[in-house]
Amino acid sequence: MMEELLPESVVVVESHGDDGAGDASLYPEELAVVSRAVGKRRREFASVRVCARRAMEKLGVAPAPVLPGERGAPQWPAGVIGSMTHCEGYGAAALARTGDLASLGIDAEPHLALPDGVLETIALSGESARLERLGARASAVHWDRLLFSAKESVYKAWFPLTGKWLDFSEADIDVFPEPAPAADGFSGGLRARLLVPGPVVDGVPVQTFEGRWTVRHGLLATAITVPWPASGPAAGPTREGTEGAAG
């Protein structure tokens, strides 16, 4: 599901349902992070880190602890960028070499409408108007939840490049559905216009992020990738992906 939203240079490992991950799956320093957390939180924390370590192995990187840093951003091994996400019944980790992408962010959500009042706190007026038009075209998609997920993915790609907070109101997101829905769901593209000065990637200011989205099997997923500028070096400096504060 997540893999189809990302370029081939990104390794994705997913988990579905109860994969049996628990405290035994964690390194001691990871276990210390969630030592006082409730069982559900501990299982999610462990499950997505199992995904991350499997992705490291597929990428040819030795498995290592993934500890949360500033604002919950996972600290990746040198030469690796990545992002993680988890929701009820699903988890995923997406990793790439720093030479292949400058940053990336992923998010998964249950395909349900947002709770009352949430959309008003996250959406710009232009975004709300566009969601209304999308809803008239395809009422089967919870566009409000899709917007929320897209903003989460944008933030996860933004933070490793800037080290700064990005408010919901500081990115204007446009959603583009595919002309014809797939047999098992819906998918399309994303474009986020940053309303504050964007990151400088290899000397080039970036004010727009691009990505993809999909809805299927009761889940919604979004992904944002930030490529190196075409004129940039073959390999960039080491950066860290972010799972977000929920990780």
PDB file of C-alpha atoms in Angstrom:
ATOM      1  CA  MET A   1       0.000   0.000   0.000  1.00  0.00           C
ATOM      2  CA  MET A   2       2.630   2.525   1.057  1.00  0.00           C
ATOM      3  CA  GLU A   3       5.235   1.244  -1.366  1.00  0.00           C
ATOM      4  CA  GLU A   4       3.192   2.281  -4.403  1.00  0.00           C
ATOM      5  CA  LEU A   5       3.288   5.911  -3.230  1.00  0.00           C
ATOM      6  CA  LEU A   6       7.088   6.153  -3.159  1.00  0.00           C
ATOM      7  CA  PRO A   7       9.950   5.960  -5.671  1.00  0.00           C
ATOM      8  CA  GLU A   8      11.868   2.719  -6.167  1.00  0.00           C
ATOM      9  CA  SER A   9      14.821   4.048  -4.172  1.00  0.00           C
ATOM     10  CA  VAL A  10      12.691   3.888  -0.998  1.00  0.00           C
ATOM     11  CA  VAL A  11      12.424   0.606   0.916  1.00  0.00           C
ATOM     12  CA  VAL A  12       9.064   0.066   2.616  1.00  0.00           C
ATOM     13  CA  VAL A  13       8.123  -2.566   5.198  1.00  0.00           C
ATOM     14  CA  GLU A  14       4.547  -2.788   6.477  1.00  0.00           C
ATOM     15  CA  SER A  15       2.758  -4.653   9.239  1.00  0.00           C
ATOM     16  CA  HIS A  16      -0.925  -5.545   9.350  1.00  0.00           C
ATOM     17  CA  GLY A  17      -2.845  -6.449  12.456  1.00  0.00           C
ATOM     18  CA  ASP A  18      -1.135  -7.976  15.479  1.00  0.00           C
ATOM     19  CA  ASP A  19       2.338  -9.004  14.337  1.00  0.00           C
ATOM     20  CA  GLY A  20       3.366 -10.171  17.766  1.00  0.00           C
ATOM     21  CA  ALA A  21       5.889  -7.372  18.282  1.00  0.00           C
ATOM     22  CA  GLY A  22       6.457  -6.550  21.924  1.00  0.00           C
ATOM     23  CA  ASP A  23       9.064  -5.601  24.454  1.00  0.00           C
ATOM     24  CA  ALA A  24      11.323  -8.446  23.314  1.00  0.00           C
ATOM     25  CA  SER A  25      11.566  -6.752  19.889  1.00  0.00           C
ATOM     26  CA  LEU A  26      13.090  -3.597  21.384  1.00  0.00           C
ATOM     27  CA  TYR A  27      16.634  -2.637  22.245  1.00  0.00           C
ATOM     28  CA  PRO A  28      17.102  -1.733  25.928  1.00  0.00           C
ATOM     29  CA  GLU A  29      17.378   1.975  25.143  1.00  0.00           C
ATOM     30  CA  GLU A  30      14.129   1.828  23.142  1.00  0.00           C
ATOM     31  CA  LEU A  31      12.370  -0.052  25.914  1.00  0.00           C
ATOM     32  CA  ALA A  32      13.388   2.701  28.324  1.00  0.00           C
ATOM     33  CA  VAL A  33      11.507   5.237  26.179  1.00  0.00           C
ATOM     34  CA  VAL A  34       8.179   3.422  26.615  1.00  0.00           C
ATOM     35  CA  SER A  35       8.748   1.895  30.043  1.00  0.00           C
ATOM     36  CA  ARG A  36       5.778   3.793  31.487  1.00  0.00           C
ATOM     37  CA  ALA A  37       3.552   3.683  28.407  1.00  0.00           C
ATOM     38  CA  VAL A  38       0.317   1.690  28.230  1.00  0.00           C
ATOM     39  CA  GLY A  39       0.327  -1.662  26.457  1.00  0.00           C
ATOM     40  CA  LYS A  40      -1.184  -0.424  23.185  1.00  0.00           C
ATOM     41  CA  ARG A  41       1.410   2.330  22.870  1.00  0.00           C
ATOM     42  CA  ARG A  42       4.241  -0.107  23.604  1.00  0.00           C
ATOM     43  CA  ARG A  43       3.013  -2.576  20.977  1.00  0.00           C
ATOM     44  CA  GLU A  44       2.717   0.131  18.314  1.00  0.00           C
ATOM     45  CA  PHE A  45       6.145   1.520  19.225  1.00  0.00           C
ATOM     46  CA  ALA A  46       7.675  -1.965  18.928  1.00  0.00           C
ATOM     47  CA  SER A  47       5.815  -2.980  15.766  1.00  0.00           C
ATOM     48  CA  VAL A  48       6.872   0.028  13.716  1.00  0.00           C
ATOM     49  CA  ARG A  49      10.485  -0.377  14.861  1.00  0.00           C
ATOM     50  CA  VAL A  50      10.439  -3.990  13.726  1.00  0.00           C
ATOM     51  CA  CYS A  51       9.346  -2.630  10.336  1.00  0.00           C
ATOM     52  CA  ALA A  52      12.183  -0.093  10.441  1.00  0.00           C
ATOM     53  CA  ARG A  53      14.829  -2.720  11.187  1.00  0.00           C
ATOM     54  CA  ARG A  54      13.564  -4.987   8.418  1.00  0.00           C
ATOM     55  CA  ALA A  55      13.758  -2.003   6.079  1.00  0.00           C
ATOM     56  CA  MET A  56      17.336  -1.341   7.224  1.00  0.00           C
ATOM     57  CA  GLU A  57      18.250  -4.927   6.356  1.00  0.00           C
ATOM     58  CA  LYS A  58      16.658  -4.601   2.903  1.00  0.00           C
ATOM     59  CA  LEU A  59      18.602  -1.378   2.417  1.00  0.00           C
ATOM     60  CA  GLY A  60      21.845  -3.132   3.397  1.00  0.00           C
ATOM     61  CA  VAL A  61      22.185  -1.302   6.713  1.00  0.00           C
ATOM     62  CA  ALA A  62      22.895  -3.051  10.011  1.00  0.00           C
ATOM     63  CA  PRO A  63      19.810  -3.008  12.276  1.00  0.00           C
ATOM     64  CA  ALA A  64      20.036  -0.411  15.025  1.00  0.00           C
ATOM     65  CA  PRO A  65      17.885   1.217  17.698  1.00  0.00           C
ATOM     66  CA  VAL A  66      15.524   3.929  16.497  1.00  0.00           C
ATOM     67  CA  LEU A  67      15.231   6.454  19.287  1.00  0.00           C
ATOM     68  CA  PRO A  68      12.985   9.523  19.229  1.00  0.00           C
ATOM     69  CA  GLY A  69      14.820  12.824  19.157  1.00  0.00           C
ATOM     70  CA  GLU A  70      13.572  16.394  19.041  1.00  0.00           C
ATOM     71  CA  ARG A  71       9.770  16.532  18.626  1.00  0.00           C
ATOM     72  CA  GLY A  72       9.718  12.742  18.331  1.00  0.00           C
ATOM     73  CA  ALA A  73      11.818  12.604  15.153  1.00  0.00           C
ATOM     74  CA  PRO A  74      13.472   9.182  14.868  1.00  0.00           C
ATOM     75  CA  GLN A  75      17.262   9.177  14.874  1.00  0.00           C
ATOM     76  CA  TRP A  76      18.360   7.095  11.882  1.00  0.00           C
ATOM     77  CA  PRO A  77      21.742   5.469  11.242  1.00  0.00           C
ATOM     78  CA  ALA A  78      24.286   7.549   9.338  1.00  0.00           C
ATOM     79  CA  GLY A  79      23.534   7.682   5.636  1.00  0.00           C
ATOM     80  CA  VAL A  80      19.825   6.870   6.041  1.00  0.00           C
ATOM     81  CA  ILE A  81      16.654   8.966   5.983  1.00  0.00           C
ATOM     82  CA  GLY A  82      13.238   7.644   6.836  1.00  0.00           C
ATOM     83  CA  SER A  83       9.769   8.009   8.221  1.00  0.00           C
ATOM     84  CA  MET A  84       7.426   5.781  10.221  1.00  0.00           C
ATOM     85  CA  THR A  85       3.702   5.684  10.832  1.00  0.00           C
ATOM     86  CA  HIS A  86       1.194   3.577  12.715  1.00  0.00           C
ATOM     87  CA  CYS A  87      -2.534   3.488  13.283  1.00  0.00           C
ATOM     88  CA  GLU A  88      -4.996   0.834  14.411  1.00  0.00           C
ATOM     89  CA  GLY A  89      -4.099  -2.416  12.622  1.00  0.00           C
ATOM     90  CA  TYR A  90      -1.343  -1.000  10.427  1.00  0.00           C
ATOM     91  CA  GLY A  91       2.237   0.219  10.628  1.00  0.00           C
ATOM     92  CA  ALA A  92       4.946   1.080   8.116  1.00  0.00           C
ATOM     93  CA  ALA A  93       8.514   2.284   7.859  1.00  0.00           C
ATOM     94  CA  ALA A  94      10.003   3.852   4.719  1.00  0.00           C
ATOM     95  CA  LEU A  95      13.780   4.257   4.415  1.00  0.00           C
ATOM     96  CA  ALA A  96      16.173   5.494   1.747  1.00  0.00           C
ATOM     97  CA  ARG A  97      19.827   6.356   1.325  1.00  0.00           C
ATOM     98  CA  THR A  98      20.652  10.020   1.860  1.00  0.00           C
ATOM     99  CA  GLY A  99      22.089  10.192  -1.643  1.00  0.00           C
ATOM    100  CA  ASP A 100      18.743   9.227  -3.176  1.00  0.00           C
ATOM    101  CA  LEU A 101      16.374  11.677  -1.449  1.00  0.00           C
ATOM    102  CA  ALA A 102      16.705  14.771   0.688  1.00  0.00           C
ATOM    103  CA  SER A 103      13.718  13.873   2.878  1.00  0.00           C
ATOM    104  CA  LEU A 104      10.482  11.927   3.016  1.00  0.00           C
ATOM    105  CA  GLY A 105       7.383  11.649   5.164  1.00  0.00           C
ATOM    106  CA  ILE A 106       4.632   9.049   5.385  1.00  0.00           C
ATOM    107  CA  ASP A 107       1.360   8.829   7.286  1.00  0.00           C
ATOM    108  CA  ALA A 108      -1.450   6.270   7.581  1.00  0.00           C
ATOM    109  CA  GLU A 109      -4.888   6.813   9.084  1.00  0.00           C
ATOM    110  CA  PRO A 110      -8.119   4.878   9.430  1.00  0.00           C
ATOM    111  CA  HIS A 111     -10.366   5.863   6.541  1.00  0.00           C
ATOM    112  CA  LEU A 112     -12.920   7.643   8.716  1.00  0.00           C
ATOM    113  CA  ALA A 113     -14.235  11.176   8.929  1.00  0.00           C
ATOM    114  CA  LEU A 114     -12.374  13.465  11.307  1.00  0.00           C
ATOM    115  CA  PRO A 115     -14.043  14.133  14.665  1.00  0.00           C
ATOM    116  CA  ASP A 116     -16.335  17.153  14.715  1.00  0.00           C
ATOM    117  CA  GLY A 117     -14.474  20.437  14.845  1.00  0.00           C
ATOM    118  CA  VAL A 118     -11.070  19.116  13.785  1.00  0.00           C
ATOM    119  CA  LEU A 119     -11.255  20.137  10.132  1.00  0.00           C
ATOM    120  CA  GLU A 120     -11.855  23.758  11.115  1.00  0.00           C
ATOM    121  CA  THR A 121      -8.621  23.752  13.116  1.00  0.00           C
ATOM    122  CA  ILE A 122      -6.398  22.322  10.346  1.00  0.00           C
ATOM    123  CA  ALA A 123      -7.820  23.575   7.035  1.00  0.00           C
ATOM    124  CA  LEU A 124      -7.274  26.881   5.281  1.00  0.00           C
ATOM    125  CA  SER A 125     -10.340  28.426   3.666  1.00  0.00           C
ATOM    126  CA  GLY A 126      -9.113  27.509   0.197  1.00  0.00           C
ATOM    127  CA  GLU A 127      -8.496  23.927   1.260  1.00  0.00           C
ATOM    128  CA  SER A 128     -11.998  23.644   2.713  1.00  0.00           C
ATOM    129  CA  ALA A 129     -13.507  24.919  -0.532  1.00  0.00           C
ATOM    130  CA  ARG A 130     -11.521  22.407  -2.572  1.00  0.00           C
ATOM    131  CA  LEU A 131     -12.558  19.565  -0.247  1.00  0.00           C
ATOM    132  CA  GLU A 132     -16.209  20.458  -0.777  1.00  0.00           C
ATOM    133  CA  ARG A 133     -15.739  20.198  -4.538  1.00  0.00           C
ATOM    134  CA  LEU A 134     -13.921  16.873  -4.176  1.00  0.00           C
ATOM    135  CA  GLY A 135     -16.694  15.559  -1.948  1.00  0.00           C
ATOM    136  CA  ALA A 136     -19.259  16.379  -4.609  1.00  0.00           C
ATOM    137  CA  ARG A 137     -17.253  14.322  -7.119  1.00  0.00           C
ATOM    138  CA  ALA A 138     -16.381  11.341  -4.898  1.00  0.00           C
ATOM    139  CA  SER A 139     -18.336  11.127  -1.661  1.00  0.00           C
ATOM    140  CA  ALA A 140     -16.848   7.718  -0.794  1.00  0.00           C
ATOM    141  CA  VAL A 141     -13.539   9.339   0.192  1.00  0.00           C
ATOM    142  CA  HIS A 142     -13.171  11.066   3.548  1.00  0.00           C
ATOM    143  CA  TRP A 143     -11.336  14.072   2.132  1.00  0.00           C
ATOM    144  CA  ASP A 144     -11.062  15.747   5.517  1.00  0.00           C
ATOM    145  CA  ARG A 145      -9.021  12.829   6.866  1.00  0.00           C
ATOM    146  CA  LEU A 146      -6.948  12.816   3.696  1.00  0.00           C
ATOM    147  CA  LEU A 147      -6.077  16.478   4.206  1.00  0.00           C
ATOM    148  CA  PHE A 148      -5.073  15.788   7.816  1.00  0.00           C
ATOM    149  CA  SER A 149      -2.860  12.878   6.747  1.00  0.00           C
ATOM    150  CA  ALA A 150      -1.252  14.927   3.980  1.00  0.00           C
ATOM    151  CA  LYS A 151      -0.372  17.669   6.466  1.00  0.00           C
ATOM    152  CA  GLU A 152       1.187  15.068   8.751  1.00  0.00           C
ATOM    153  CA  SER A 153       3.334  13.725   5.898  1.00  0.00           C
ATOM    154  CA  VAL A 154       4.352  17.243   4.890  1.00  0.00           C
ATOM    155  CA  TYR A 155       5.475  17.983   8.441  1.00  0.00           C
ATOM    156  CA  LYS A 156       7.436  14.735   8.652  1.00  0.00           C
ATOM    157  CA  ALA A 157       9.311  15.636   5.460  1.00  0.00           C
ATOM    158  CA  TRP A 158       9.748  19.284   6.540  1.00  0.00           C
ATOM    159  CA  PHE A 159      11.139  18.849  10.038  1.00  0.00           C
ATOM    160  CA  PRO A 160      14.352  16.934   9.213  1.00  0.00           C
ATOM    161  CA  LEU A 161      15.271  19.668   6.716  1.00  0.00           C
ATOM    162  CA  THR A 162      14.550  22.614   8.987  1.00  0.00           C
ATOM    163  CA  GLY A 163      14.412  21.506  12.617  1.00  0.00           C
ATOM    164  CA  LYS A 164      11.402  23.820  12.963  1.00  0.00           C
ATOM    165  CA  TRP A 165       7.721  23.433  13.744  1.00  0.00           C
ATOM    166  CA  LEU A 166       5.295  23.757  10.821  1.00  0.00           C
ATOM    167  CA  ASP A 167       1.742  24.713  11.722  1.00  0.00           C
ATOM    168  CA  PHE A 168      -1.265  23.281   9.874  1.00  0.00           C
ATOM    169  CA  SER A 169      -1.911  26.792   8.547  1.00  0.00           C
ATOM    170  CA  GLU A 170       1.563  27.104   7.039  1.00  0.00           C
ATOM    171  CA  ALA A 171       1.115  24.635   4.177  1.00  0.00           C
ATOM    172  CA  ASP A 172      -1.623  24.910   1.535  1.00  0.00           C
ATOM    173  CA  ILE A 173      -2.350  21.435   0.185  1.00  0.00           C
ATOM    174  CA  ASP A 174      -4.016  20.558  -3.085  1.00  0.00           C
ATOM    175  CA  VAL A 175      -5.293  17.028  -3.709  1.00  0.00           C
ATOM    176  CA  PHE A 176      -5.526  15.553  -7.206  1.00  0.00           C
ATOM    177  CA  PRO A 177      -7.580  12.361  -7.655  1.00  0.00           C
ATOM    178  CA  GLU A 178      -6.742   9.963 -10.464  1.00  0.00           C
ATOM    179  CA  PRO A 179      -9.161  10.371 -13.390  1.00  0.00           C
ATOM    180  CA  ALA A 180     -10.669   6.932 -12.751  1.00  0.00           C
ATOM    181  CA  PRO A 181     -10.757   5.172  -9.368  1.00  0.00           C
ATOM    182  CA  ALA A 182      -9.045   1.810  -9.065  1.00  0.00           C
ATOM    183  CA  ALA A 183     -11.150  -1.307  -8.600  1.00  0.00           C
ATOM    184  CA  ASP A 184     -10.130  -1.610  -4.942  1.00  0.00           C
ATOM    185  CA  GLY A 185      -9.930   2.044  -3.941  1.00  0.00           C
ATOM    186  CA  PHE A 186      -8.889   5.574  -4.823  1.00  0.00           C
ATOM    187  CA  SER A 187      -5.529   7.248  -5.353  1.00  0.00           C
ATOM    188  CA  GLY A 188      -3.950  10.423  -6.659  1.00  0.00           C
ATOM    189  CA  GLY A 189      -1.367  13.132  -6.149  1.00  0.00           C
ATOM    190  CA  LEU A 190      -0.614  15.842  -3.591  1.00  0.00           C
ATOM    191  CA  ARG A 191       1.007  19.244  -3.809  1.00  0.00           C
ATOM    192  CA  ALA A 192       1.859  21.297  -0.738  1.00  0.00           C
ATOM    193  CA  ARG A 193       2.690  24.984  -1.127  1.00  0.00           C
ATOM    194  CA  LEU A 194       4.684  26.183   1.850  1.00  0.00           C
ATOM    195  CA  LEU A 195       3.425  29.527   3.156  1.00  0.00           C
ATOM    196  CA  VAL A 196       6.576  30.212   5.174  1.00  0.00           C
ATOM    197  CA  PRO A 197      10.165  30.239   3.902  1.00  0.00           C
ATOM    198  CA  GLY A 198      10.895  26.665   2.872  1.00  0.00           C
ATOM    199  CA  PRO A 199      13.993  24.564   3.450  1.00  0.00           C
ATOM    200  CA  VAL A 200      17.137  25.152   1.455  1.00  0.00           C
ATOM    201  CA  VAL A 201      18.071  21.826  -0.129  1.00  0.00           C
ATOM    202  CA  ASP A 202      21.636  21.700  -1.410  1.00  0.00           C
ATOM    203  CA  GLY A 203      21.586  25.476  -1.840  1.00  0.00           C
ATOM    204  CA  VAL A 204      18.187  25.575  -3.566  1.00  0.00           C
ATOM    205  CA  PRO A 205      15.140  27.053  -1.744  1.00  0.00           C
ATOM    206  CA  VAL A 206      12.146  24.690  -1.846  1.00  0.00           C
ATOM    207  CA  GLN A 207       8.617  26.087  -1.523  1.00  0.00           C
ATOM    208  CA  THR A 208       6.623  23.126  -2.845  1.00  0.00           C
ATOM    209  CA  PHE A 209       6.439  19.487  -1.743  1.00  0.00           C
ATOM    210  CA  GLU A 210       4.955  16.770  -3.951  1.00  0.00           C
ATOM    211  CA  GLY A 211       3.480  13.414  -3.004  1.00  0.00           C
ATOM    212  CA  ARG A 212       0.917  10.686  -3.490  1.00  0.00           C
ATOM    213  CA  TRP A 213      -2.092   9.258  -1.637  1.00  0.00           C
ATOM    214  CA  THR A 214      -4.253   6.156  -1.659  1.00  0.00           C
ATOM    215  CA  VAL A 215      -7.414   4.871   0.024  1.00  0.00           C
ATOM    216  CA  ARG A 216      -8.178   1.154   0.247  1.00  0.00           C
ATOM    217  CA  HIS A 217      -9.241  -1.604   2.629  1.00  0.00           C
ATOM    218  CA  GLY A 218     -10.389   0.846   5.297  1.00  0.00           C
ATOM    219  CA  LEU A 219      -7.075   2.703   5.406  1.00  0.00           C
ATOM    220  CA  LEU A 220      -5.770   5.966   3.997  1.00  0.00           C
ATOM    221  CA  ALA A 221      -2.080   6.629   3.325  1.00  0.00           C
ATOM    222  CA  THR A 222      -0.092   9.633   2.149  1.00  0.00           C
ATOM    223  CA  ALA A 223       3.564  10.089   1.276  1.00  0.00           C
ATOM    224  CA  ILE A 224       5.746  13.108   0.516  1.00  0.00           C
ATOM    225  CA  THR A 225       9.220  12.968  -1.018  1.00  0.00           C
ATOM    226  CA  VAL A 226      11.728  15.801  -1.326  1.00  0.00           C
ATOM    227  CA  PRO A 227      14.282  15.042  -4.063  1.00  0.00           C
ATOM    228  CA  TRP A 228      17.715  16.536  -4.328  1.00  0.00           C
ATOM    229  CA  PRO A 229      17.913  19.329  -6.920  1.00  0.00           C
ATOM    230  CA  ALA A 230      18.793  18.043 -10.384  1.00  0.00           C
ATOM    231  CA  SER A 231      22.040  19.998 -10.273  1.00  0.00           C
ATOM    232  CA  GLY A 232      22.944  18.720  -6.816  1.00  0.00           C
ATOM    233  CA  PRO A 233      25.596  16.159  -5.867  1.00  0.00           C
ATOM    234  CA  ALA A 234      25.071  12.430  -6.239  1.00  0.00           C
ATOM    235  CA  ALA A 235      25.037  12.105  -2.456  1.00  0.00           C
ATOM    236  CA  GLY A 236      23.824  14.624   0.085  1.00  0.00           C
ATOM    237  CA  PRO A 237      24.615  15.138   3.755  1.00  0.00           C
ATOM    238  CA  THR A 238      23.175  12.818   6.386  1.00  0.00           C
ATOM    239  CA  ARG A 239      19.698  13.815   7.501  1.00  0.00           C
ATOM    240  CA  GLU A 240      17.062  12.311   9.779  1.00  0.00           C
ATOM    241  CA  GLY A 241      13.517  11.315   8.846  1.00  0.00           C
ATOM    242  CA  THR A 242      10.667  11.902  11.239  1.00  0.00           C
ATOM    243  CA  GLU A 243       7.921   9.713  12.479  1.00  0.00           C
ATOM    244  CA  GLY A 244       6.260  12.676  14.133  1.00  0.00           C
ATOM    245  CA  ALA A 245       5.407  13.190  17.777  1.00  0.00           C
ATOM    246  CA  ALA A 246       3.238  10.069  17.745  1.00  0.00           C
ATOM    247  CA  GLY A 247       6.231   7.773  17.223  1.00  0.00           C
TER     248      GLY A 247
END
